[in-house]
Amino acid sequence: MADKPYVIDEMISAKAIAARIEALCREIVSEFSDTEKLVVVGLLRGSFVFIADLVRELDLPIEVDFLEASSYGNSTESSREVRILKDLRNAIEGRDVLVVEDIVDTGYTLSHVTNLLRSRKPARLKTIALLDKPSRREVEFRADWIGFEIPDAFVVGYGIDYAQRNRNLPFIGKVRFTEPAS
Ligand code: 5GP
């Protein structure tokens, strides 16, 4: 599957992403203006570019931690079974936490991760996703902040991969296979 030929059509430009992040950060700063120290949790690996741009726009005292949940592997379909591959380094009890995700698709990953983190009793737990595909939802989940709603398409770039490739594209692009599936 991963070696089927494809092209990438630009969907969201680097400029549009940067402008949206600025606007989102104004809202996040106002939500957490009273925080002692915000723990910004990036979900590896797809959110690494987003979290890097996001934290540099957050004029707040922050700490950064990472969590890795199982994802699509080399396929374009969700496994629906979420496993934690790498847990947080630090405890979050009593802390203000912002979970940063690249895409909400079926909803399984963020609903599993937020249930897990909520069981650790943070003071506040909020979520932000750069992209949301509401038409693909299988379990109810809504992030507190969303960058862009997109249609049902498989996307890459800005940290998001297809079989570990294309993470370094500065924009979000849609994968278009150039040969029919066999
Ligand atoms: P969910 O559990 O909501 O179905 O999926 C969330 C995860 O699936 C995302 O963090 C991302 O890793 C992966 N995912 C969902 N849609 C896409 C997509 O269009 N492209 C890529 N590369 N990964 C996706």
mmCIF file with all atom_site columns, C-alpha atoms and ligand atoms in Angstrom:
data_model
loop_
_atom_site.group_PDB
_atom_site.id
_atom_site.type_symbol
_atom_site.label_atom_id
_atom_site.label_alt_id
_atom_site.label_comp_id
_atom_site.label_asym_id
_atom_site.label_entity_id
_atom_site.label_seq_id
_atom_site.pdbx_PDB_ins_code
_atom_site.Cartn_x
_atom_site.Cartn_y
_atom_site.Cartn_z
_atom_site.occupancy
_atom_site.B_iso_or_equiv
_atom_site.pdbx_formal_charge
_atom_site.auth_seq_id
_atom_site.auth_comp_id
_atom_site.auth_asym_id
_atom_site.auth_atom_id
_atom_site.pdbx_PDB_model_num
ATOM   1   C CA  . MET A 1 1   ? 0.000   0.000  0.000  1.00 0.00 ? 1   MET A CA  1
ATOM   2   C CA  . ALA A 1 2   ? 2.671   2.479  1.092  1.00 0.00 ? 2   ALA A CA  1
ATOM   3   C CA  . ASP A 1 3   ? 4.526   2.059  -2.207 1.00 0.00 ? 3   ASP A CA  1
ATOM   4   C CA  . LYS A 1 4   ? 1.505   2.799  -4.406 1.00 0.00 ? 4   LYS A CA  1
ATOM   5   C CA  . PRO A 1 5   ? 2.281   5.923  -6.474 1.00 0.00 ? 5   PRO A CA  1
ATOM   6   C CA  . TYR A 1 6   ? 0.668   9.119  -5.236 1.00 0.00 ? 6   TYR A CA  1
ATOM   7   C CA  . VAL A 1 7   ? 0.853   12.892 -5.528 1.00 0.00 ? 7   VAL A CA  1
ATOM   8   C CA  . ILE A 1 8   ? 0.221   15.510 -2.858 1.00 0.00 ? 8   ILE A CA  1
ATOM   9   C CA  . ASP A 1 9   ? -2.189  18.391 -3.497 1.00 0.00 ? 9   ASP A CA  1
ATOM   10  C CA  . GLU A 1 10  ? -1.800  21.389 -1.192 1.00 0.00 ? 10  GLU A CA  1
ATOM   11  C CA  . MET A 1 11  ? -4.862  21.833 1.041  1.00 0.00 ? 11  MET A CA  1
ATOM   12  C CA  . ILE A 1 12  ? -3.788  24.328 3.749  1.00 0.00 ? 12  ILE A CA  1
ATOM   13  C CA  . SER A 1 13  ? -0.830  26.664 3.183  1.00 0.00 ? 13  SER A CA  1
ATOM   14  C CA  . ALA A 1 14  ? 1.957   27.300 5.685  1.00 0.00 ? 14  ALA A CA  1
ATOM   15  C CA  . LYS A 1 15  ? 0.781   30.933 5.871  1.00 0.00 ? 15  LYS A CA  1
ATOM   16  C CA  . ALA A 1 16  ? -2.807  29.943 6.721  1.00 0.00 ? 16  ALA A CA  1
ATOM   17  C CA  . ILE A 1 17  ? -1.557  27.554 9.424  1.00 0.00 ? 17  ILE A CA  1
ATOM   18  C CA  . ALA A 1 18  ? 0.604   30.258 11.022 1.00 0.00 ? 18  ALA A CA  1
ATOM   19  C CA  . ALA A 1 19  ? -2.281  32.763 11.048 1.00 0.00 ? 19  ALA A CA  1
ATOM   20  C CA  . ARG A 1 20  ? -4.643  30.221 12.598 1.00 0.00 ? 20  ARG A CA  1
ATOM   21  C CA  . ILE A 1 21  ? -2.127  29.300 15.300 1.00 0.00 ? 21  ILE A CA  1
ATOM   22  C CA  . GLU A 1 22  ? -1.769  32.961 16.264 1.00 0.00 ? 22  GLU A CA  1
ATOM   23  C CA  . ALA A 1 23  ? -5.549  33.278 16.684 1.00 0.00 ? 23  ALA A CA  1
ATOM   24  C CA  . LEU A 1 24  ? -5.829  30.002 18.633 1.00 0.00 ? 24  LEU A CA  1
ATOM   25  C CA  . CYS A 1 25  ? -3.011  31.028 20.967 1.00 0.00 ? 25  CYS A CA  1
ATOM   26  C CA  . ARG A 1 26  ? -4.774  34.252 21.884 1.00 0.00 ? 26  ARG A CA  1
ATOM   27  C CA  . GLU A 1 27  ? -7.737  32.138 23.092 1.00 0.00 ? 27  GLU A CA  1
ATOM   28  C CA  . ILE A 1 28  ? -5.518  29.639 24.907 1.00 0.00 ? 28  ILE A CA  1
ATOM   29  C CA  . VAL A 1 29  ? -3.585  32.389 26.684 1.00 0.00 ? 29  VAL A CA  1
ATOM   30  C CA  . SER A 1 30  ? -6.831  33.935 27.854 1.00 0.00 ? 30  SER A CA  1
ATOM   31  C CA  . GLU A 1 31  ? -8.135  30.537 29.090 1.00 0.00 ? 31  GLU A CA  1
ATOM   32  C CA  . PHE A 1 32  ? -4.940  29.814 31.035 1.00 0.00 ? 32  PHE A CA  1
ATOM   33  C CA  . SER A 1 33  ? -4.019  33.388 32.038 1.00 0.00 ? 33  SER A CA  1
ATOM   34  C CA  . ASP A 1 34  ? -4.104  32.399 35.731 1.00 0.00 ? 34  ASP A CA  1
ATOM   35  C CA  . THR A 1 35  ? -2.024  29.233 35.394 1.00 0.00 ? 35  THR A CA  1
ATOM   36  C CA  . GLU A 1 36  ? 1.051   28.695 37.514 1.00 0.00 ? 36  GLU A CA  1
ATOM   37  C CA  . LYS A 1 37  ? 2.580   26.485 34.828 1.00 0.00 ? 37  LYS A CA  1
ATOM   38  C CA  . LEU A 1 38  ? 0.802   24.878 31.893 1.00 0.00 ? 38  LEU A CA  1
ATOM   39  C CA  . VAL A 1 39  ? 1.851   21.358 30.900 1.00 0.00 ? 39  VAL A CA  1
ATOM   40  C CA  . VAL A 1 40  ? 1.670   21.169 27.102 1.00 0.00 ? 40  VAL A CA  1
ATOM   41  C CA  . VAL A 1 41  ? 1.437   17.503 26.098 1.00 0.00 ? 41  VAL A CA  1
ATOM   42  C CA  . GLY A 1 42  ? 2.274   16.647 22.487 1.00 0.00 ? 42  GLY A CA  1
ATOM   43  C CA  . LEU A 1 43  ? 0.983   13.387 21.034 1.00 0.00 ? 43  LEU A CA  1
ATOM   44  C CA  . LEU A 1 44  ? 3.862   11.841 19.118 1.00 0.00 ? 44  LEU A CA  1
ATOM   45  C CA  . ARG A 1 45  ? 4.733   11.790 16.443 1.00 0.00 ? 45  ARG A CA  1
ATOM   46  C CA  . GLY A 1 46  ? 2.329   13.740 14.234 1.00 0.00 ? 46  GLY A CA  1
ATOM   47  C CA  . SER A 1 47  ? 2.022   16.816 16.475 1.00 0.00 ? 47  SER A CA  1
ATOM   48  C CA  . PHE A 1 48  ? 5.736   17.636 16.763 1.00 0.00 ? 48  PHE A CA  1
ATOM   49  C CA  . VAL A 1 49  ? 5.719   20.509 14.249 1.00 0.00 ? 49  VAL A CA  1
ATOM   50  C CA  . PHE A 1 50  ? 2.383   21.872 15.487 1.00 0.00 ? 50  PHE A CA  1
ATOM   51  C CA  . ILE A 1 51  ? 3.471   21.855 19.144 1.00 0.00 ? 51  ILE A CA  1
ATOM   52  C CA  . ALA A 1 52  ? 6.758   23.559 18.238 1.00 0.00 ? 52  ALA A CA  1
ATOM   53  C CA  . ASP A 1 53  ? 4.935   26.436 16.528 1.00 0.00 ? 53  ASP A CA  1
ATOM   54  C CA  . LEU A 1 54  ? 2.182   26.530 19.154 1.00 0.00 ? 54  LEU A CA  1
ATOM   55  C CA  . VAL A 1 55  ? 4.412   26.881 22.234 1.00 0.00 ? 55  VAL A CA  1
ATOM   56  C CA  . ARG A 1 56  ? 6.361   29.721 20.634 1.00 0.00 ? 56  ARG A CA  1
ATOM   57  C CA  . GLU A 1 57  ? 3.104   31.683 20.363 1.00 0.00 ? 57  GLU A CA  1
ATOM   58  C CA  . LEU A 1 58  ? 2.056   30.921 23.954 1.00 0.00 ? 58  LEU A CA  1
ATOM   59  C CA  . ASP A 1 59  ? 3.071   33.758 26.228 1.00 0.00 ? 59  ASP A CA  1
ATOM   60  C CA  . LEU A 1 60  ? 2.572   31.659 29.383 1.00 0.00 ? 60  LEU A CA  1
ATOM   61  C CA  . PRO A 1 61  ? 4.803   29.709 31.781 1.00 0.00 ? 61  PRO A CA  1
ATOM   62  C CA  . ILE A 1 62  ? 4.850   26.221 30.265 1.00 0.00 ? 62  ILE A CA  1
ATOM   63  C CA  . GLU A 1 63  ? 6.414   22.791 30.493 1.00 0.00 ? 63  GLU A CA  1
ATOM   64  C CA  . VAL A 1 64  ? 6.425   20.355 27.568 1.00 0.00 ? 64  VAL A CA  1
ATOM   65  C CA  . ASP A 1 65  ? 5.885   16.619 27.815 1.00 0.00 ? 65  ASP A CA  1
ATOM   66  C CA  . PHE A 1 66  ? 5.117   13.937 25.231 1.00 0.00 ? 66  PHE A CA  1
ATOM   67  C CA  . LEU A 1 67  ? 2.952   10.873 24.993 1.00 0.00 ? 67  LEU A CA  1
ATOM   68  C CA  . GLU A 1 68  ? 2.881   8.375  22.154 1.00 0.00 ? 68  GLU A CA  1
ATOM   69  C CA  . ALA A 1 69  ? -0.234  6.408  21.323 1.00 0.00 ? 69  ALA A CA  1
ATOM   70  C CA  . SER A 1 70  ? -0.456  3.744  18.644 1.00 0.00 ? 70  SER A CA  1
ATOM   71  C CA  . SER A 1 71  ? -1.595  5.126  15.321 1.00 0.00 ? 71  SER A CA  1
ATOM   72  C CA  . TYR A 1 72  ? -2.141  4.062  11.748 1.00 0.00 ? 72  TYR A CA  1
ATOM   73  C CA  . GLY A 1 73  ? 1.187   2.275  11.327 1.00 0.00 ? 73  GLY A CA  1
ATOM   74  C CA  . ASN A 1 74  ? 1.897   2.193  7.601  1.00 0.00 ? 74  ASN A CA  1
ATOM   75  C CA  . SER A 1 75  ? -1.745  2.157  6.580  1.00 0.00 ? 75  SER A CA  1
ATOM   76  C CA  . THR A 1 76  ? -4.358  4.848  5.903  1.00 0.00 ? 76  THR A CA  1
ATOM   77  C CA  . GLU A 1 77  ? -6.955  3.216  8.187  1.00 0.00 ? 77  GLU A CA  1
ATOM   78  C CA  . SER A 1 78  ? -7.264  3.522  11.986 1.00 0.00 ? 78  SER A CA  1
ATOM   79  C CA  . SER A 1 79  ? -6.732  0.315  13.994 1.00 0.00 ? 79  SER A CA  1
ATOM   80  C CA  . ARG A 1 80  ? -9.369  1.550  16.525 1.00 0.00 ? 80  ARG A CA  1
ATOM   81  C CA  . GLU A 1 81  ? -7.354  -0.042 19.304 1.00 0.00 ? 81  GLU A CA  1
ATOM   82  C CA  . VAL A 1 82  ? -5.382  2.596  21.177 1.00 0.00 ? 82  VAL A CA  1
ATOM   83  C CA  . ARG A 1 83  ? -2.231  1.588  23.028 1.00 0.00 ? 83  ARG A CA  1
ATOM   84  C CA  . ILE A 1 84  ? 0.129   3.846  24.926 1.00 0.00 ? 84  ILE A CA  1
ATOM   85  C CA  . LEU A 1 85  ? 3.610   3.336  23.519 1.00 0.00 ? 85  LEU A CA  1
ATOM   86  C CA  . LYS A 1 86  ? 5.298   6.074  25.542 1.00 0.00 ? 86  LYS A CA  1
ATOM   87  C CA  . ASP A 1 87  ? 3.814   7.641  28.652 1.00 0.00 ? 87  ASP A CA  1
ATOM   88  C CA  . LEU A 1 88  ? 4.350   11.120 30.127 1.00 0.00 ? 88  LEU A CA  1
ATOM   89  C CA  . ARG A 1 89  ? 7.596   11.733 31.977 1.00 0.00 ? 89  ARG A CA  1
ATOM   90  C CA  . ASN A 1 90  ? 5.958   13.711 34.816 1.00 0.00 ? 90  ASN A CA  1
ATOM   91  C CA  . ALA A 1 91  ? 2.834   13.441 36.987 1.00 0.00 ? 91  ALA A CA  1
ATOM   92  C CA  . ILE A 1 92  ? -0.036  15.798 36.100 1.00 0.00 ? 92  ILE A CA  1
ATOM   93  C CA  . GLU A 1 93  ? -2.146  15.615 39.271 1.00 0.00 ? 93  GLU A CA  1
ATOM   94  C CA  . GLY A 1 94  ? -3.347  19.120 40.151 1.00 0.00 ? 94  GLY A CA  1
ATOM   95  C CA  . ARG A 1 95  ? -1.737  20.597 37.022 1.00 0.00 ? 95  ARG A CA  1
ATOM   96  C CA  . ASP A 1 96  ? -3.226  22.516 34.095 1.00 0.00 ? 96  ASP A CA  1
ATOM   97  C CA  . VAL A 1 97  ? -2.794  20.417 30.959 1.00 0.00 ? 97  VAL A CA  1
ATOM   98  C CA  . LEU A 1 98  ? -3.197  21.130 27.250 1.00 0.00 ? 98  LEU A CA  1
ATOM   99  C CA  . VAL A 1 99  ? -3.115  18.050 24.990 1.00 0.00 ? 99  VAL A CA  1
ATOM   100 C CA  . VAL A 1 100 ? -1.929  18.794 21.457 1.00 0.00 ? 100 VAL A CA  1
ATOM   101 C CA  . GLU A 1 101 ? -2.962  16.458 18.629 1.00 0.00 ? 101 GLU A CA  1
ATOM   102 C CA  . ASP A 1 102 ? -2.483  16.626 14.875 1.00 0.00 ? 102 ASP A CA  1
ATOM   103 C CA  . ILE A 1 103 ? -5.822  15.194 13.656 1.00 0.00 ? 103 ILE A CA  1
ATOM   104 C CA  . VAL A 1 104 ? -9.074  13.991 15.182 1.00 0.00 ? 104 VAL A CA  1
ATOM   105 C CA  . ASP A 1 105 ? -10.426 11.331 12.852 1.00 0.00 ? 105 ASP A CA  1
ATOM   106 C CA  . THR A 1 106 ? -12.490 8.456  14.324 1.00 0.00 ? 106 THR A CA  1
ATOM   107 C CA  . GLY A 1 107 ? -12.007 10.034 17.770 1.00 0.00 ? 107 GLY A CA  1
ATOM   108 C CA  . TYR A 1 108 ? -10.597 6.876  19.387 1.00 0.00 ? 108 TYR A CA  1
ATOM   109 C CA  . THR A 1 109 ? -7.123  8.261  20.122 1.00 0.00 ? 109 THR A CA  1
ATOM   110 C CA  . LEU A 1 110 ? -8.088  11.495 21.864 1.00 0.00 ? 110 LEU A CA  1
ATOM   111 C CA  . SER A 1 111 ? -11.017 10.011 23.758 1.00 0.00 ? 111 SER A CA  1
ATOM   112 C CA  . HIS A 1 112 ? -8.763  7.217  25.087 1.00 0.00 ? 112 HIS A CA  1
ATOM   113 C CA  . VAL A 1 113 ? -5.896  9.581  25.916 1.00 0.00 ? 113 VAL A CA  1
ATOM   114 C CA  . THR A 1 114 ? -8.105  12.185 27.627 1.00 0.00 ? 114 THR A CA  1
ATOM   115 C CA  . ASN A 1 115 ? -9.879  9.497  29.704 1.00 0.00 ? 115 ASN A CA  1
ATOM   116 C CA  . LEU A 1 116 ? -6.490  8.194  30.799 1.00 0.00 ? 116 LEU A CA  1
ATOM   117 C CA  . LEU A 1 117 ? -5.135  11.638 31.661 1.00 0.00 ? 117 LEU A CA  1
ATOM   118 C CA  . ARG A 1 118 ? -8.343  12.667 33.417 1.00 0.00 ? 118 ARG A CA  1
ATOM   119 C CA  . SER A 1 119 ? -7.986  9.629  35.716 1.00 0.00 ? 119 SER A CA  1
ATOM   120 C CA  . ARG A 1 120 ? -4.727  11.233 36.928 1.00 0.00 ? 120 ARG A CA  1
ATOM   121 C CA  . LYS A 1 121 ? -6.727  14.198 38.279 1.00 0.00 ? 121 LYS A CA  1
ATOM   122 C CA  . PRO A 1 122 ? -5.286  17.266 36.546 1.00 0.00 ? 122 PRO A CA  1
ATOM   123 C CA  . ALA A 1 123 ? -6.743  20.612 37.674 1.00 0.00 ? 123 ALA A CA  1
ATOM   124 C CA  . ARG A 1 124 ? -7.786  21.457 34.086 1.00 0.00 ? 124 ARG A CA  1
ATOM   125 C CA  . LEU A 1 125 ? -7.487  19.340 30.945 1.00 0.00 ? 125 LEU A CA  1
ATOM   126 C CA  . LYS A 1 126 ? -8.018  20.932 27.537 1.00 0.00 ? 126 LYS A CA  1
ATOM   127 C CA  . THR A 1 127 ? -7.386  19.660 24.038 1.00 0.00 ? 127 THR A CA  1
ATOM   128 C CA  . ILE A 1 128 ? -6.355  21.216 20.768 1.00 0.00 ? 128 ILE A CA  1
ATOM   129 C CA  . ALA A 1 129 ? -6.191  19.544 17.360 1.00 0.00 ? 129 ALA A CA  1
ATOM   130 C CA  . LEU A 1 130 ? -4.825  21.160 14.219 1.00 0.00 ? 130 LEU A CA  1
ATOM   131 C CA  . LEU A 1 131 ? -7.250  19.245 11.998 1.00 0.00 ? 131 LEU A CA  1
ATOM   132 C CA  . ASP A 1 132 ? -10.667 17.737 12.541 1.00 0.00 ? 132 ASP A CA  1
ATOM   133 C CA  . LYS A 1 133 ? -12.538 15.357 10.235 1.00 0.00 ? 133 LYS A CA  1
ATOM   134 C CA  . PRO A 1 134 ? -16.000 15.344 11.855 1.00 0.00 ? 134 PRO A CA  1
ATOM   135 C CA  . SER A 1 135 ? -17.523 13.197 9.092  1.00 0.00 ? 135 SER A CA  1
ATOM   136 C CA  . ARG A 1 136 ? -15.238 10.299 10.130 1.00 0.00 ? 136 ARG A CA  1
ATOM   137 C CA  . ARG A 1 137 ? -16.171 10.264 13.818 1.00 0.00 ? 137 ARG A CA  1
ATOM   138 C CA  . GLU A 1 138 ? -16.980 6.860  15.358 1.00 0.00 ? 138 GLU A CA  1
ATOM   139 C CA  . VAL A 1 139 ? -16.820 7.821  19.041 1.00 0.00 ? 139 VAL A CA  1
ATOM   140 C CA  . GLU A 1 140 ? -18.022 11.132 20.369 1.00 0.00 ? 140 GLU A CA  1
ATOM   141 C CA  . PHE A 1 141 ? -15.164 13.546 20.875 1.00 0.00 ? 141 PHE A CA  1
ATOM   142 C CA  . ARG A 1 142 ? -14.802 17.273 20.445 1.00 0.00 ? 142 ARG A CA  1
ATOM   143 C CA  . ALA A 1 143 ? -11.505 19.104 20.983 1.00 0.00 ? 143 ALA A CA  1
ATOM   144 C CA  . ASP A 1 144 ? -11.679 22.422 22.844 1.00 0.00 ? 144 ASP A CA  1
ATOM   145 C CA  . TRP A 1 145 ? -9.818  24.144 20.013 1.00 0.00 ? 145 TRP A CA  1
ATOM   146 C CA  . ILE A 1 146 ? -9.594  23.116 16.368 1.00 0.00 ? 146 ILE A CA  1
ATOM   147 C CA  . GLY A 1 147 ? -7.381  24.629 13.696 1.00 0.00 ? 147 GLY A CA  1
ATOM   148 C CA  . PHE A 1 148 ? -9.279  23.543 10.601 1.00 0.00 ? 148 PHE A CA  1
ATOM   149 C CA  . GLU A 1 149 ? -12.218 21.297 9.822  1.00 0.00 ? 149 GLU A CA  1
ATOM   150 C CA  . ILE A 1 150 ? -11.428 19.209 6.761  1.00 0.00 ? 150 ILE A CA  1
ATOM   151 C CA  . PRO A 1 151 ? -13.377 16.714 4.641  1.00 0.00 ? 151 PRO A CA  1
ATOM   152 C CA  . ASP A 1 152 ? -12.671 12.981 4.616  1.00 0.00 ? 152 ASP A CA  1
ATOM   153 C CA  . ALA A 1 153 ? -9.225  12.901 2.989  1.00 0.00 ? 153 ALA A CA  1
ATOM   154 C CA  . PHE A 1 154 ? -5.889  11.371 3.911  1.00 0.00 ? 154 PHE A CA  1
ATOM   155 C CA  . VAL A 1 155 ? -3.493  14.234 4.595  1.00 0.00 ? 155 VAL A CA  1
ATOM   156 C CA  . VAL A 1 156 ? 0.237   14.645 5.148  1.00 0.00 ? 156 VAL A CA  1
ATOM   157 C CA  . GLY A 1 157 ? 2.746   17.388 5.905  1.00 0.00 ? 157 GLY A CA  1
ATOM   158 C CA  . TYR A 1 158 ? 3.431   19.775 8.786  1.00 0.00 ? 158 TYR A CA  1
ATOM   159 C CA  . GLY A 1 159 ? 4.540   16.814 10.948 1.00 0.00 ? 159 GLY A CA  1
ATOM   160 C CA  . ILE A 1 160 ? 1.982   14.331 9.603  1.00 0.00 ? 160 ILE A CA  1
ATOM   161 C CA  . ASP A 1 161 ? 3.285   11.330 7.670  1.00 0.00 ? 161 ASP A CA  1
ATOM   162 C CA  . TYR A 1 162 ? 2.309   8.684  5.219  1.00 0.00 ? 162 TYR A CA  1
ATOM   163 C CA  . ALA A 1 163 ? 4.422   5.595  6.000  1.00 0.00 ? 163 ALA A CA  1
ATOM   164 C CA  . GLN A 1 164 ? 6.922   7.912  7.756  1.00 0.00 ? 164 GLN A CA  1
ATOM   165 C CA  . ARG A 1 165 ? 7.321   10.208 4.749  1.00 0.00 ? 165 ARG A CA  1
ATOM   166 C CA  . ASN A 1 166 ? 6.274   13.807 4.043  1.00 0.00 ? 166 ASN A CA  1
ATOM   167 C CA  . ARG A 1 167 ? 6.433   15.030 7.667  1.00 0.00 ? 167 ARG A CA  1
ATOM   168 C CA  . ASN A 1 168 ? 8.763   17.820 6.537  1.00 0.00 ? 168 ASN A CA  1
ATOM   169 C CA  . LEU A 1 169 ? 6.359   19.488 4.110  1.00 0.00 ? 169 LEU A CA  1
ATOM   170 C CA  . PRO A 1 170 ? 5.603   23.014 5.412  1.00 0.00 ? 170 PRO A CA  1
ATOM   171 C CA  . PHE A 1 171 ? 1.918   22.789 4.378  1.00 0.00 ? 171 PHE A CA  1
ATOM   172 C CA  . ILE A 1 172 ? -0.946  20.296 4.790  1.00 0.00 ? 172 ILE A CA  1
ATOM   173 C CA  . GLY A 1 173 ? -1.531  18.336 1.605  1.00 0.00 ? 173 GLY A CA  1
ATOM   174 C CA  . LYS A 1 174 ? -3.984  15.720 0.467  1.00 0.00 ? 174 LYS A CA  1
ATOM   175 C CA  . VAL A 1 175 ? -2.664  12.358 -0.736 1.00 0.00 ? 175 VAL A CA  1
ATOM   176 C CA  . ARG A 1 176 ? -4.036  11.412 -4.138 1.00 0.00 ? 176 ARG A CA  1
ATOM   177 C CA  . PHE A 1 177 ? -3.234  7.951  -5.420 1.00 0.00 ? 177 PHE A CA  1
ATOM   178 C CA  . THR A 1 178 ? -2.454  7.967  -9.107 1.00 0.00 ? 178 THR A CA  1
ATOM   179 C CA  . GLU A 1 179 ? -3.395  4.334  -9.771 1.00 0.00 ? 179 GLU A CA  1
ATOM   180 C CA  . PRO A 1 180 ? -6.633  2.574  -8.801 1.00 0.00 ? 180 PRO A CA  1
ATOM   181 C CA  . ALA A 1 181 ? -6.409  0.301  -5.713 1.00 0.00 ? 181 ALA A CA  1
ATOM   182 C CA  . SER A 1 182 ? -5.829  -3.344 -6.615 1.00 0.00 ? 182 SER A CA  1
HETATM 183 P P1  . 5GP B 2 .   ? -8.374  8.756  15.463 1.00 0.00 ? 1   5GP B P1  1
HETATM 184 O O1  . 5GP B 2 .   ? -8.020  7.894  16.646 1.00 0.00 ? 1   5GP B O1  1
HETATM 185 O O2  . 5GP B 2 .   ? -9.114  10.006 15.817 1.00 0.00 ? 1   5GP B O2  1
HETATM 186 O O3  . 5GP B 2 .   ? -9.054  7.953  14.383 1.00 0.00 ? 1   5GP B O3  1
HETATM 187 O O4  . 5GP B 2 .   ? -7.044  9.138  14.748 1.00 0.00 ? 1   5GP B O4  1
HETATM 188 C C1  . 5GP B 2 .   ? -6.124  9.985  15.215 1.00 0.00 ? 1   5GP B C1  1
HETATM 189 C C2  . 5GP B 2 .   ? -4.786  9.687  14.592 1.00 0.00 ? 1   5GP B C2  1
HETATM 190 O O5  . 5GP B 2 .   ? -4.927  9.043  13.325 1.00 0.00 ? 1   5GP B O5  1
HETATM 191 C C3  . 5GP B 2 .   ? -4.037  10.962 14.305 1.00 0.00 ? 1   5GP B C3  1
HETATM 192 O O6  . 5GP B 2 .   ? -3.242  11.325 15.371 1.00 0.00 ? 1   5GP B O6  1
HETATM 193 C C4  . 5GP B 2 .   ? -3.190  10.572 13.115 1.00 0.00 ? 1   5GP B C4  1
HETATM 194 O O7  . 5GP B 2 .   ? -1.996  9.972  13.576 1.00 0.00 ? 1   5GP B O7  1
HETATM 195 C C5  . 5GP B 2 .   ? -3.988  9.522  12.406 1.00 0.00 ? 1   5GP B C5  1
HETATM 196 N N1  . 5GP B 2 .   ? -4.672  10.106 11.254 1.00 0.00 ? 1   5GP B N1  1
HETATM 197 C C6  . 5GP B 2 .   ? -5.967  10.424 11.131 1.00 0.00 ? 1   5GP B C6  1
HETATM 198 N N2  . 5GP B 2 .   ? -6.229  10.956 9.937  1.00 0.00 ? 1   5GP B N2  1
HETATM 199 C C7  . 5GP B 2 .   ? -5.050  10.966 9.268  1.00 0.00 ? 1   5GP B C7  1
HETATM 200 C C8  . 5GP B 2 .   ? -4.660  11.443 7.981  1.00 0.00 ? 1   5GP B C8  1
HETATM 201 O O8  . 5GP B 2 .   ? -5.444  11.957 7.165  1.00 0.00 ? 1   5GP B O8  1
HETATM 202 N N3  . 5GP B 2 .   ? -3.342  11.305 7.667  1.00 0.00 ? 1   5GP B N3  1
HETATM 203 C C9  . 5GP B 2 .   ? -2.436  10.754 8.522  1.00 0.00 ? 1   5GP B C9  1
HETATM 204 N N4  . 5GP B 2 .   ? -1.186  10.650 8.113  1.00 0.00 ? 1   5GP B N4  1
HETATM 205 N N5  . 5GP B 2 .   ? -2.767  10.313 9.748  1.00 0.00 ? 1   5GP B N5  1
HETATM 206 C C10 . 5GP B 2 .   ? -4.063  10.426 10.118 1.00 0.00 ? 1   5GP B C10 1
#
